[in-house]
Amino acid sequence: MRSAWQCLAAGLAALAPVQAQAPSAEAKRPNIVLILADDWGFTDVGAFGGEIATPHLDALALGGVRFANFHVAGSCSPTRAMLQTGVRSHRAGVGNMPETIPPQHRGRPGYATTIAPQALTLAQRLEAAGYYNVLVGKWHLGVDPADQPRARGYHRALALLQSGADNFENKPIHLLYNEVKWTEDSQPVALPAPFYSSTLIVDKTIAYLDDPARRGRPFYASINFLANHIPVQAPDADLARYAGRYREGWNALRQARARGAAARGLIAPEPAMVRMKSTADWASLTPAEQTQRAGAMAAHAAMASAMDREVGRLIAALKARGEYDNTIFVFLSDNGPEPSDPANLGTFERLNVETFYDLRVERQGRPGSLTVIGAGFASALAAPFRGYKFTASEGGLRVPLIVAWPGNPQLQAGRIARGFAHVTDIAPTLLALTGAAGAPTPARAEPITGKDLTPMLTGAAKAVRAPDEALGYELSGNAALFEGDYKLVKNLPPYGDGQWHLYDIVRDPGETTDLAAREPQRFAAMQAEYAAYAKADGVLAMPAGYSAPDQILAYATAELLVPRLLMLWPYMLGLALVGGAWLWRRRRTARRAAP
């Protein structure tokens, strides 16, 4: 009987696909809840093959559409700019991040590290269509008031202006920043104590949606969790849930995640996978090292489960208000999992860590700690793909995407969309589904470069791009060009060899077999396509010897070292005065004692 009803619903959907794209003027426009996780791997969601408990995201996935071939940028700000605007990152003004941009590029066209004025945000476009827009959580797209959410179409906003912050205390990531920058409606604000970031974000979202200023208008809520950016932290109950869960290590987890993704139909069974050079053999670690690494991974799982619980709380609030069925839910991660490793820090970084954080193994994930999973577990979370965050490999760019509209049967429940999709496609899709695509815009607005994914949501089409349509990407010298089933990719050291490689990412999603020598004509043609993209979008070549990790260290040194030295000058002056007085007194005493 259930199958019969599903078939009937599918048949009705096929008969009226247009109605799902543009509600009539009389229909009540849907709300939008856009959930952006931070540093989640492709298989971190249970419905994508992982072991972490994410029941509320799983319910959205099974009631909506999962995308198996969806891509973002390798780091957060470019993804967020493209998500906000539907425009490729360099055209949107965020060709790089403040933390990784080389000095030679700063301020050049496409490298403002803030959303360009002419690149309208989804909020600005929806505002013109009568929507009430709120943003809560991480922004990382500019610190000046003109670059903050309130100036870009959001009516209310509690925004973290940096890449991350502590999850329990009102303090910064001491590895990168000297102070934390939270604002509410563009005014500096101190977070209430005590708090936990995921809970605070949902509390504030619900409060904003209760604001009388909304006046019954449909809403767009951009919810940007800190989970699971460093420092990885979670409530004690969640940490206890995963204690001891990862003792078998990253080798076993990577295999299990790949099997899980295949079992759920997201990839082919038994995919070929590479072993990253940054992934040590788990058996080679000492028992103490294994305990520490497994504990860090348990904290990652706990933080993800805590975030999922808060998503469930928001869903429950919408159900209680009768707004759940007419809400479009979108969930994605801003990039792949974070590979940074506290065990591989330089002297300055190590000094920061030991000064400001509790590094005891038993305190991992708890308040005051700095917990990072490292490259081994990051590779496991990106299974079955090569790479992780920062890279242009699939592990850095391919992430989970879920789109659900509970009250619209034309979005086929449980469907897996296998065609290529991109983060720039989210904005035009939501504009189409809300009927706001035709809202007036300034004549000089940057055109949206993404595609409307509605045909993939309804099952009317397997893809929204022609097989020969190319899409280019670049960040910090790591670059890619997608065309049909194929991907041209290059990663600079330390993530790769700086050379172009060619893969069929449909048949070989793990990027294990380089086809450059086998298909030289395609290889050359795609390099020419990439050169055309780079020229059109103003992509700048990286300076000789550039390394993203080195640039992050240079940024942190400039951001932290000078201010901290300035903080010390009164003490240094005091010591100098005391030392000088002591010398003066000693010499005076010696002169008096002289015959």
PDB file of N, CA, C and O in Angstrom, residues 500-570:
ATOM      1  N   TRP A 500      48.488  19.437 -13.162  1.00  0.00           N
ATOM      2  CA  TRP A 500      47.106  19.117 -13.533  1.00  0.00           C
ATOM      3  C   TRP A 500      46.920  17.606 -13.644  1.00  0.00           C
ATOM      4  O   TRP A 500      47.808  16.894 -14.113  1.00  0.00           O
ATOM      5  N   HIS A 501      45.757  17.131 -13.223  1.00  0.00           N
ATOM      6  CA  HIS A 501      45.376  15.731 -13.345  1.00  0.00           C
ATOM      7  C   HIS A 501      43.938  15.666 -13.855  1.00  0.00           C
ATOM      8  O   HIS A 501      43.158  16.613 -13.669  1.00  0.00           O
ATOM      9  N   LEU A 502      43.583  14.566 -14.475  1.00  0.00           N
ATOM     10  CA  LEU A 502      42.254  14.410 -15.068  1.00  0.00           C
ATOM     11  C   LEU A 502      41.605  13.146 -14.524  1.00  0.00           C
ATOM     12  O   LEU A 502      42.203  12.064 -14.542  1.00  0.00           O
ATOM     13  N   TYR A 503      40.354  13.280 -14.054  1.00  0.00           N
ATOM     14  CA  TYR A 503      39.636  12.137 -13.494  1.00  0.00           C
ATOM     15  C   TYR A 503      38.198  12.090 -14.017  1.00  0.00           C
ATOM     16  O   TYR A 503      37.606  13.136 -14.327  1.00  0.00           O
ATOM     17  N   ASP A 504      37.672  10.899 -14.093  1.00  0.00           N
ATOM     18  CA  ASP A 504      36.245  10.680 -14.316  1.00  0.00           C
ATOM     19  C   ASP A 504      35.634  10.506 -12.927  1.00  0.00           C
ATOM     20  O   ASP A 504      35.709   9.432 -12.332  1.00  0.00           O
ATOM     21  N   ILE A 505      35.029  11.566 -12.394  1.00  0.00           N
ATOM     22  CA  ILE A 505      34.581  11.518 -11.006  1.00  0.00           C
ATOM     23  C   ILE A 505      33.227  10.833 -10.842  1.00  0.00           C
ATOM     24  O   ILE A 505      32.743  10.705  -9.703  1.00  0.00           O
ATOM     25  N   VAL A 506      32.622  10.388 -11.931  1.00  0.00           N
ATOM     26  CA  VAL A 506      31.413   9.575 -11.825  1.00  0.00           C
ATOM     27  C   VAL A 506      31.786   8.115 -11.630  1.00  0.00           C
ATOM     28  O   VAL A 506      31.311   7.440 -10.724  1.00  0.00           O
ATOM     29  N   ARG A 507      32.685   7.620 -12.461  1.00  0.00           N
ATOM     30  CA  ARG A 507      33.140   6.228 -12.346  1.00  0.00           C
ATOM     31  C   ARG A 507      34.270   6.065 -11.343  1.00  0.00           C
ATOM     32  O   ARG A 507      34.492   4.963 -10.839  1.00  0.00           O
ATOM     33  N   ASP A 508      34.972   7.151 -11.066  1.00  0.00           N
ATOM     34  CA  ASP A 508      36.128   7.105 -10.155  1.00  0.00           C
ATOM     35  C   ASP A 508      36.059   8.293  -9.199  1.00  0.00           C
ATOM     36  O   ASP A 508      36.903   9.191  -9.227  1.00  0.00           O
ATOM     37  N   PRO A 509      35.061   8.337  -8.312  1.00  0.00           N
ATOM     38  CA  PRO A 509      34.925   9.490  -7.409  1.00  0.00           C
ATOM     39  C   PRO A 509      36.091   9.651  -6.446  1.00  0.00           C
ATOM     40  O   PRO A 509      36.320  10.738  -5.922  1.00  0.00           O
ATOM     41  N   GLY A 510      36.845   8.572  -6.214  1.00  0.00           N
ATOM     42  CA  GLY A 510      38.003   8.657  -5.339  1.00  0.00           C
ATOM     43  C   GLY A 510      39.230   9.263  -5.994  1.00  0.00           C
ATOM     44  O   GLY A 510      40.275   9.389  -5.336  1.00  0.00           O
ATOM     45  N   GLU A 511      39.132   9.645  -7.277  1.00  0.00           N
ATOM     46  CA  GLU A 511      40.249  10.241  -8.013  1.00  0.00           C
ATOM     47  C   GLU A 511      41.511   9.388  -7.889  1.00  0.00           C
ATOM     48  O   GLU A 511      42.573   9.860  -7.476  1.00  0.00           O
ATOM     49  N   THR A 512      41.379   8.147  -8.288  1.00  0.00           N
ATOM     50  CA  THR A 512      42.497   7.206  -8.158  1.00  0.00           C
ATOM     51  C   THR A 512      43.247   6.987  -9.465  1.00  0.00           C
ATOM     52  O   THR A 512      44.413   6.596  -9.436  1.00  0.00           O
ATOM     53  N   THR A 513      42.592   7.206 -10.610  1.00  0.00           N
ATOM     54  CA  THR A 513      43.195   6.910 -11.907  1.00  0.00           C
ATOM     55  C   THR A 513      43.259   8.172 -12.753  1.00  0.00           C
ATOM     56  O   THR A 513      42.230   8.674 -13.234  1.00  0.00           O
ATOM     57  N   ASP A 514      44.472   8.686 -12.940  1.00  0.00           N
ATOM     58  CA  ASP A 514      44.680   9.888 -13.743  1.00  0.00           C
ATOM     59  C   ASP A 514      44.552   9.521 -15.224  1.00  0.00           C
ATOM     60  O   ASP A 514      45.275   8.659 -15.734  1.00  0.00           O
ATOM     61  N   LEU A 515      43.646  10.214 -15.925  1.00  0.00           N
ATOM     62  CA  LEU A 515      43.369   9.922 -17.338  1.00  0.00           C
ATOM     63  C   LEU A 515      44.102  10.857 -18.287  1.00  0.00           C
ATOM     64  O   LEU A 515      43.857  10.820 -19.488  1.00  0.00           O
ATOM     65  N   ALA A 516      45.005  11.686 -17.777  1.00  0.00           N
ATOM     66  CA  ALA A 516      45.654  12.697 -18.615  1.00  0.00           C
ATOM     67  C   ALA A 516      46.388  12.084 -19.796  1.00  0.00           C
ATOM     68  O   ALA A 516      46.271  12.558 -20.934  1.00  0.00           O
ATOM     69  N   ALA A 517      47.152  11.027 -19.553  1.00  0.00           N
ATOM     70  CA  ALA A 517      47.910  10.403 -20.636  1.00  0.00           C
ATOM     71  C   ALA A 517      47.004   9.603 -21.563  1.00  0.00           C
ATOM     72  O   ALA A 517      47.252   9.517 -22.769  1.00  0.00           O
ATOM     73  N   ARG A 518      45.938   9.031 -21.031  1.00  0.00           N
ATOM     74  CA  ARG A 518      45.030   8.207 -21.824  1.00  0.00           C
ATOM     75  C   ARG A 518      44.126   9.041 -22.722  1.00  0.00           C
ATOM     76  O   ARG A 518      43.716   8.599 -23.792  1.00  0.00           O
ATOM     77  N   GLU A 519      43.788  10.257 -22.275  1.00  0.00           N
ATOM     78  CA  GLU A 519      42.896  11.121 -23.044  1.00  0.00           C
ATOM     79  C   GLU A 519      43.534  12.497 -23.224  1.00  0.00           C
ATOM     80  O   GLU A 519      43.074  13.486 -22.666  1.00  0.00           O
ATOM     81  N   PRO A 520      44.616  12.579 -24.002  1.00  0.00           N
ATOM     82  CA  PRO A 520      45.355  13.840 -24.120  1.00  0.00           C
ATOM     83  C   PRO A 520      44.544  14.972 -24.728  1.00  0.00           C
ATOM     84  O   PRO A 520      44.733  16.136 -24.359  1.00  0.00           O
ATOM     85  N   GLN A 521      43.641  14.659 -25.672  1.00  0.00           N
ATOM     86  CA  GLN A 521      42.854  15.723 -26.286  1.00  0.00           C
ATOM     87  C   GLN A 521      41.894  16.355 -25.284  1.00  0.00           C
ATOM     88  O   GLN A 521      41.776  17.579 -25.199  1.00  0.00           O
ATOM     89  N   ARG A 522      41.221  15.519 -24.512  1.00  0.00           N
ATOM     90  CA  ARG A 522      40.325  16.044 -23.483  1.00  0.00           C
ATOM     91  C   ARG A 522      41.133  16.833 -22.436  1.00  0.00           C
ATOM     92  O   ARG A 522      40.707  17.892 -21.976  1.00  0.00           O
ATOM     93  N   PHE A 523      42.273  16.292 -22.061  1.00  0.00           N
ATOM     94  CA  PHE A 523      43.135  16.928 -21.069  1.00  0.00           C
ATOM     95  C   PHE A 523      43.532  18.332 -21.527  1.00  0.00           C
ATOM     96  O   PHE A 523      43.427  19.307 -20.770  1.00  0.00           O
ATOM     97  N   ALA A 524      43.962  18.463 -22.784  1.00  0.00           N
ATOM     98  CA  ALA A 524      44.371  19.762 -23.323  1.00  0.00           C
ATOM     99  C   ALA A 524      43.184  20.701 -23.456  1.00  0.00           C
ATOM    100  O   ALA A 524      43.275  21.901 -23.133  1.00  0.00           O
ATOM    101  N   ALA A 525      42.053  20.175 -23.916  1.00  0.00           N
ATOM    102  CA  ALA A 525      40.870  21.013 -24.112  1.00  0.00           C
ATOM    103  C   ALA A 525      40.365  21.565 -22.776  1.00  0.00           C
ATOM    104  O   ALA A 525      39.972  22.735 -22.679  1.00  0.00           O
ATOM    105  N   MET A 526      40.409  20.753 -21.728  1.00  0.00           N
ATOM    106  CA  MET A 526      39.926  21.226 -20.435  1.00  0.00           C
ATOM    107  C   MET A 526      40.888  22.228 -19.812  1.00  0.00           C
ATOM    108  O   MET A 526      40.464  23.149 -19.111  1.00  0.00           O
ATOM    109  N   GLN A 527      42.178  22.087 -20.087  1.00  0.00           N
ATOM    110  CA  GLN A 527      43.114  23.107 -19.618  1.00  0.00           C
ATOM    111  C   GLN A 527      42.839  24.444 -20.310  1.00  0.00           C
ATOM    112  O   GLN A 527      42.921  25.507 -19.678  1.00  0.00           O
ATOM    113  N   ALA A 528      42.499  24.385 -21.598  1.00  0.00           N
ATOM    114  CA  ALA A 528      42.148  25.612 -22.313  1.00  0.00           C
ATOM    115  C   ALA A 528      40.860  26.215 -21.742  1.00  0.00           C
ATOM    116  O   ALA A 528      40.741  27.442 -21.610  1.00  0.00           O
ATOM    117  N   GLU A 529      39.909  25.364 -21.402  1.00  0.00           N
ATOM    118  CA  GLU A 529      38.661  25.836 -20.795  1.00  0.00           C
ATOM    119  C   GLU A 529      38.950  26.500 -19.449  1.00  0.00           C
ATOM    120  O   GLU A 529      38.363  27.538 -19.111  1.00  0.00           O
ATOM    121  N   TYR A 530      39.853  25.897 -18.672  1.00  0.00           N
ATOM    122  CA  TYR A 530      40.182  26.497 -17.381  1.00  0.00           C
ATOM    123  C   TYR A 530      40.842  27.866 -17.585  1.00  0.00           C
ATOM    124  O   TYR A 530      40.528  28.831 -16.872  1.00  0.00           O
ATOM    125  N   ALA A 531      41.744  27.973 -18.540  1.00  0.00           N
ATOM    126  CA  ALA A 531      42.411  29.250 -18.808  1.00  0.00           C
ATOM    127  C   ALA A 531      41.393  30.318 -19.192  1.00  0.00           C
ATOM    128  O   ALA A 531      41.508  31.484 -18.770  1.00  0.00           O
ATOM    129  N   ALA A 532      40.372  29.931 -19.956  1.00  0.00           N
ATOM    130  CA  ALA A 532      39.332  30.878 -20.340  1.00  0.00           C
ATOM    131  C   ALA A 532      38.525  31.320 -19.120  1.00  0.00           C
ATOM    132  O   ALA A 532      38.195  32.505 -18.972  1.00  0.00           O
ATOM    133  N   TYR A 533      38.201  30.373 -18.264  1.00  0.00           N
ATOM    134  CA  TYR A 533      37.492  30.716 -17.022  1.00  0.00           C
ATOM    135  C   TYR A 533      38.327  31.662 -16.177  1.00  0.00           C
ATOM    136  O   TYR A 533      37.828  32.681 -15.657  1.00  0.00           O
ATOM    137  N   ALA A 534      39.610  31.344 -15.975  1.00  0.00           N
ATOM    138  CA  ALA A 534      40.479  32.157 -15.125  1.00  0.00           C
ATOM    139  C   ALA A 534      40.586  33.588 -15.656  1.00  0.00           C
ATOM    140  O   ALA A 534      40.572  34.555 -14.879  1.00  0.00           O
ATOM    141  N   LYS A 535      40.663  33.729 -16.960  1.00  0.00           N
ATOM    142  CA  LYS A 535      40.742  35.058 -17.554  1.00  0.00           C
ATOM    143  C   LYS A 535      39.429  35.813 -17.366  1.00  0.00           C
ATOM    144  O   LYS A 535      39.421  36.995 -16.988  1.00  0.00           O
ATOM    145  N   ALA A 536      38.320  35.139 -17.602  1.00  0.00           N
ATOM    146  CA  ALA A 536      37.017  35.789 -17.508  1.00  0.00           C
ATOM    147  C   ALA A 536      36.697  36.224 -16.085  1.00  0.00           C
ATOM    148  O   ALA A 536      36.090  37.280 -15.861  1.00  0.00           O
ATOM    149  N   ASP A 537      37.105  35.420 -15.098  1.00  0.00           N
ATOM    150  CA  ASP A 537      36.769  35.724 -13.709  1.00  0.00           C
ATOM    151  C   ASP A 537      37.878  36.449 -12.969  1.00  0.00           C
ATOM    152  O   ASP A 537      37.744  36.743 -11.768  1.00  0.00           O
ATOM    153  N   GLY A 538      38.987  36.751 -13.636  1.00  0.00           N
ATOM    154  CA  GLY A 538      40.059  37.518 -13.005  1.00  0.00           C
ATOM    155  C   GLY A 538      40.842  36.744 -11.974  1.00  0.00           C
ATOM    156  O   GLY A 538      41.290  37.313 -10.960  1.00  0.00           O
ATOM    157  N   VAL A 539      41.046  35.446 -12.196  1.00  0.00           N
ATOM    158  CA  VAL A 539      41.815  34.630 -11.265  1.00  0.00           C
ATOM    159  C   VAL A 539      43.294  34.994 -11.382  1.00  0.00           C
ATOM    160  O   VAL A 539      43.857  34.973 -12.480  1.00  0.00           O
ATOM    161  N   LEU A 540      43.927  35.321 -10.276  1.00  0.00           N
ATOM    162  CA  LEU A 540      45.335  35.696 -10.273  1.00  0.00           C
ATOM    163  C   LEU A 540      46.214  34.486  -9.969  1.00  0.00           C
ATOM    164  O   LEU A 540      45.858  33.635  -9.153  1.00  0.00           O
ATOM    165  N   ALA A 541      47.375  34.441 -10.618  1.00  0.00           N
ATOM    166  CA  ALA A 541      48.342  33.380 -10.325  1.00  0.00           C
ATOM    167  C   ALA A 541      48.919  33.593  -8.934  1.00  0.00           C
ATOM    168  O   ALA A 541      49.130  34.727  -8.489  1.00  0.00           O
ATOM    169  N   MET A 542      49.185  32.491  -8.243  1.00  0.00           N
ATOM    170  CA  MET A 542      49.743  32.604  -6.897  1.00  0.00           C
ATOM    171  C   MET A 542      51.224  32.978  -6.974  1.00  0.00           C
ATOM    172  O   MET A 542      51.937  32.551  -7.888  1.00  0.00           O
ATOM    173  N   PRO A 543      51.718  33.781  -6.034  1.00  0.00           N
ATOM    174  CA  PRO A 543      53.142  34.133  -6.017  1.00  0.00           C
ATOM    175  C   PRO A 543      54.012  32.884  -5.884  1.00  0.00           C
ATOM    176  O   PRO A 543      53.595  31.872  -5.314  1.00  0.00           O
ATOM    177  N   ALA A 544      55.215  32.956  -6.415  1.00  0.00           N
ATOM    178  CA  ALA A 544      56.130  31.824  -6.329  1.00  0.00           C
ATOM    179  C   ALA A 544      56.363  31.441  -4.878  1.00  0.00           C
ATOM    180  O   ALA A 544      56.590  32.306  -4.020  1.00  0.00           O
ATOM    181  N   GLY A 545      56.306  30.152  -4.613  1.00  0.00           N
ATOM    182  CA  GLY A 545      56.539  29.647  -3.276  1.00  0.00           C
ATOM    183  C   GLY A 545      55.364  29.770  -2.329  1.00  0.00           C
ATOM    184  O   GLY A 545      55.484  29.454  -1.135  1.00  0.00           O
ATOM    185  N   TYR A 546      54.205  30.222  -2.832  1.00  0.00           N
ATOM    186  CA  TYR A 546      53.046  30.390  -1.955  1.00  0.00           C
ATOM    187  C   TYR A 546      52.606  29.066  -1.358  1.00  0.00           C
ATOM    188  O   TYR A 546      52.583  28.034  -2.025  1.00  0.00           O
ATOM    189  N   SER A 547      52.243  29.091  -0.086  1.00  0.00           N
ATOM    190  CA  SER A 547      51.688  27.941   0.610  1.00  0.00           C
ATOM    191  C   SER A 547      50.582  28.448   1.518  1.00  0.00           C
ATOM    192  O   SER A 547      50.807  29.371   2.316  1.00  0.00           O
ATOM    193  N   ALA A 548      49.396  27.874   1.403  1.00  0.00           N
ATOM    194  CA  ALA A 548      48.281  28.322   2.238  1.00  0.00           C
ATOM    195  C   ALA A 548      48.589  28.187   3.731  1.00  0.00           C
ATOM    196  O   ALA A 548      48.329  29.123   4.507  1.00  0.00           O
ATOM    197  N   PRO A 549      49.144  27.045   4.204  1.00  0.00           N
ATOM    198  CA  PRO A 549      49.473  26.972   5.633  1.00  0.00           C
ATOM    199  C   PRO A 549      50.476  28.032   6.068  1.00  0.00           C
ATOM    200  O   PRO A 549      50.359  28.591   7.169  1.00  0.00           O
ATOM    201  N   ASP A 550      51.479  28.321   5.216  1.00  0.00           N
ATOM    202  CA  ASP A 550      52.455  29.351   5.567  1.00  0.00           C
ATOM    203  C   ASP A 550      51.792  30.728   5.642  1.00  0.00           C
ATOM    204  O   ASP A 550      52.132  31.542   6.511  1.00  0.00           O
ATOM    205  N   GLN A 551      50.846  30.978   4.731  1.00  0.00           N
ATOM    206  CA  GLN A 551      50.172  32.267   4.737  1.00  0.00           C
ATOM    207  C   GLN A 551      49.288  32.415   5.973  1.00  0.00           C
ATOM    208  O   GLN A 551      49.182  33.504   6.558  1.00  0.00           O
ATOM    209  N   ILE A 552      48.652  31.329   6.395  1.00  0.00           N
ATOM    210  CA  ILE A 552      47.853  31.367   7.622  1.00  0.00           C
ATOM    211  C   ILE A 552      48.739  31.701   8.819  1.00  0.00           C
ATOM    212  O   ILE A 552      48.370  32.504   9.685  1.00  0.00           O
ATOM    213  N   LEU A 553      49.929  31.096   8.867  1.00  0.00           N
ATOM    214  CA  LEU A 553      50.856  31.386   9.956  1.00  0.00           C
ATOM    215  C   LEU A 553      51.299  32.847   9.918  1.00  0.00           C
ATOM    216  O   LEU A 553      51.377  33.508  10.964  1.00  0.00           O
ATOM    217  N   ALA A 554      51.560  33.373   8.711  1.00  0.00           N
ATOM    218  CA  ALA A 554      51.960  34.773   8.589  1.00  0.00           C
ATOM    219  C   ALA A 554      50.831  35.694   9.061  1.00  0.00           C
ATOM    220  O   ALA A 554      51.069  36.702   9.740  1.00  0.00           O
ATOM    221  N   TYR A 555      49.595  35.347   8.697  1.00  0.00           N
ATOM    222  CA  TYR A 555      48.439  36.133   9.132  1.00  0.00           C
ATOM    223  C   TYR A 555      48.331  36.118  10.656  1.00  0.00           C
ATOM    224  O   TYR A 555      48.158  37.164  11.290  1.00  0.00           O
ATOM    225  N   ALA A 556      48.430  34.921  11.237  1.00  0.00           N
ATOM    226  CA  ALA A 556      48.293  34.798  12.681  1.00  0.00           C
ATOM    227  C   ALA A 556      49.396  35.564  13.408  1.00  0.00           C
ATOM    228  O   ALA A 556      49.148  36.216  14.433  1.00  0.00           O
ATOM    229  N   THR A 557      50.611  35.505  12.868  1.00  0.00           N
ATOM    230  CA  THR A 557      51.730  36.214  13.499  1.00  0.00           C
ATOM    231  C   THR A 557      51.480  37.718  13.502  1.00  0.00           C
ATOM    232  O   THR A 557      51.651  38.393  14.525  1.00  0.00           O
ATOM    233  N   ALA A 558      51.050  38.245  12.351  1.00  0.00           N
ATOM    234  CA  ALA A 558      50.779  39.676  12.270  1.00  0.00           C
ATOM    235  C   ALA A 558      49.591  40.070  13.135  1.00  0.00           C
ATOM    236  O   ALA A 558      49.581  41.132  13.771  1.00  0.00           O
ATOM    237  N   GLU A 559      48.582  39.197  13.168  1.00  0.00           N
ATOM    238  CA  GLU A 559      47.360  39.483  13.914  1.00  0.00           C
ATOM    239  C   GLU A 559      47.578  39.396  15.424  1.00  0.00           C
ATOM    240  O   GLU A 559      46.957  40.135  16.191  1.00  0.00           O
ATOM    241  N   LEU A 560      48.453  38.486  15.838  1.00  0.00           N
ATOM    242  CA  LEU A 560      48.576  38.189  17.259  1.00  0.00           C
ATOM    243  C   LEU A 560      49.855  38.715  17.901  1.00  0.00           C
ATOM    244  O   LEU A 560      49.826  39.229  19.026  1.00  0.00           O
ATOM    245  N   LEU A 561      51.000  38.539  17.212  1.00  0.00           N
ATOM    246  CA  LEU A 561      52.281  38.813  17.854  1.00  0.00           C
ATOM    247  C   LEU A 561      52.442  40.278  18.219  1.00  0.00           C
ATOM    248  O   LEU A 561      52.782  40.625  19.351  1.00  0.00           O
ATOM    249  N   VAL A 562      52.198  41.170  17.253  1.00  0.00           N
ATOM    250  CA  VAL A 562      52.379  42.604  17.507  1.00  0.00           C
ATOM    251  C   VAL A 562      51.446  43.093  18.612  1.00  0.00           C
ATOM    252  O   VAL A 562      51.895  43.758  19.560  1.00  0.00           O
ATOM    253  N   PRO A 563      50.122  42.781  18.546  1.00  0.00           N
ATOM    254  CA  PRO A 563      49.260  43.233  19.650  1.00  0.00           C
ATOM    255  C   PRO A 563      49.690  42.692  21.009  1.00  0.00           C
ATOM    256  O   PRO A 563      49.601  43.395  22.019  1.00  0.00           O
ATOM    257  N   ARG A 564      50.167  41.463  21.045  1.00  0.00           N
ATOM    258  CA  ARG A 564      50.557  40.901  22.331  1.00  0.00           C
ATOM    259  C   ARG A 564      51.853  41.519  22.847  1.00  0.00           C
ATOM    260  O   ARG A 564      52.035  41.703  24.049  1.00  0.00           O
ATOM    261  N   LEU A 565      52.740  41.852  21.925  1.00  0.00           N
ATOM    262  CA  LEU A 565      53.945  42.567  22.349  1.00  0.00           C
ATOM    263  C   LEU A 565      53.589  43.952  22.873  1.00  0.00           C
ATOM    264  O   LEU A 565      54.166  44.432  23.859  1.00  0.00           O
ATOM    265  N   LEU A 566      52.614  44.600  22.218  1.00  0.00           N
ATOM    266  CA  LEU A 566      52.183  45.913  22.682  1.00  0.00           C
ATOM    267  C   LEU A 566      51.524  45.817  24.056  1.00  0.00           C
ATOM    268  O   LEU A 566      51.655  46.726  24.888  1.00  0.00           O
ATOM    269  N   MET A 567      50.815  44.695  24.286  1.00  0.00           N
ATOM    270  CA  MET A 567      50.197  44.493  25.593  1.00  0.00           C
ATOM    271  C   MET A 567      51.258  44.342  26.680  1.00  0.00           C
ATOM    272  O   MET A 567      51.034  44.680  27.851  1.00  0.00           O
ATOM    273  N   LEU A 568      52.428  43.852  26.283  1.00  0.00           N
ATOM    274  CA  LEU A 568      53.476  43.586  27.269  1.00  0.00           C
ATOM    275  C   LEU A 568      54.343  44.799  27.571  1.00  0.00           C
ATOM    276  O   LEU A 568      55.116  44.788  28.537  1.00  0.00           O
ATOM    277  N   TRP A 569      54.220  45.869  26.729  1.00  0.00           N
ATOM    278  CA  TRP A 569      55.190  46.964  26.898  1.00  0.00           C
ATOM    279  C   TRP A 569      55.139  47.632  28.278  1.00  0.00           C
ATOM    280  O   TRP A 569      56.189  48.014  28.801  1.00  0.00           O
ATOM    281  N   PRO A 570      53.968  47.769  28.936  1.00  0.00           N
ATOM    282  CA  PRO A 570      54.017  48.358  30.290  1.00  0.00           C
ATOM    283  C   PRO A 570      54.838  47.506  31.256  1.00  0.00           C
ATOM    284  O   PRO A 570      55.566  48.046  32.104  1.00  0.00           O
TER     285      PRO A 570
END
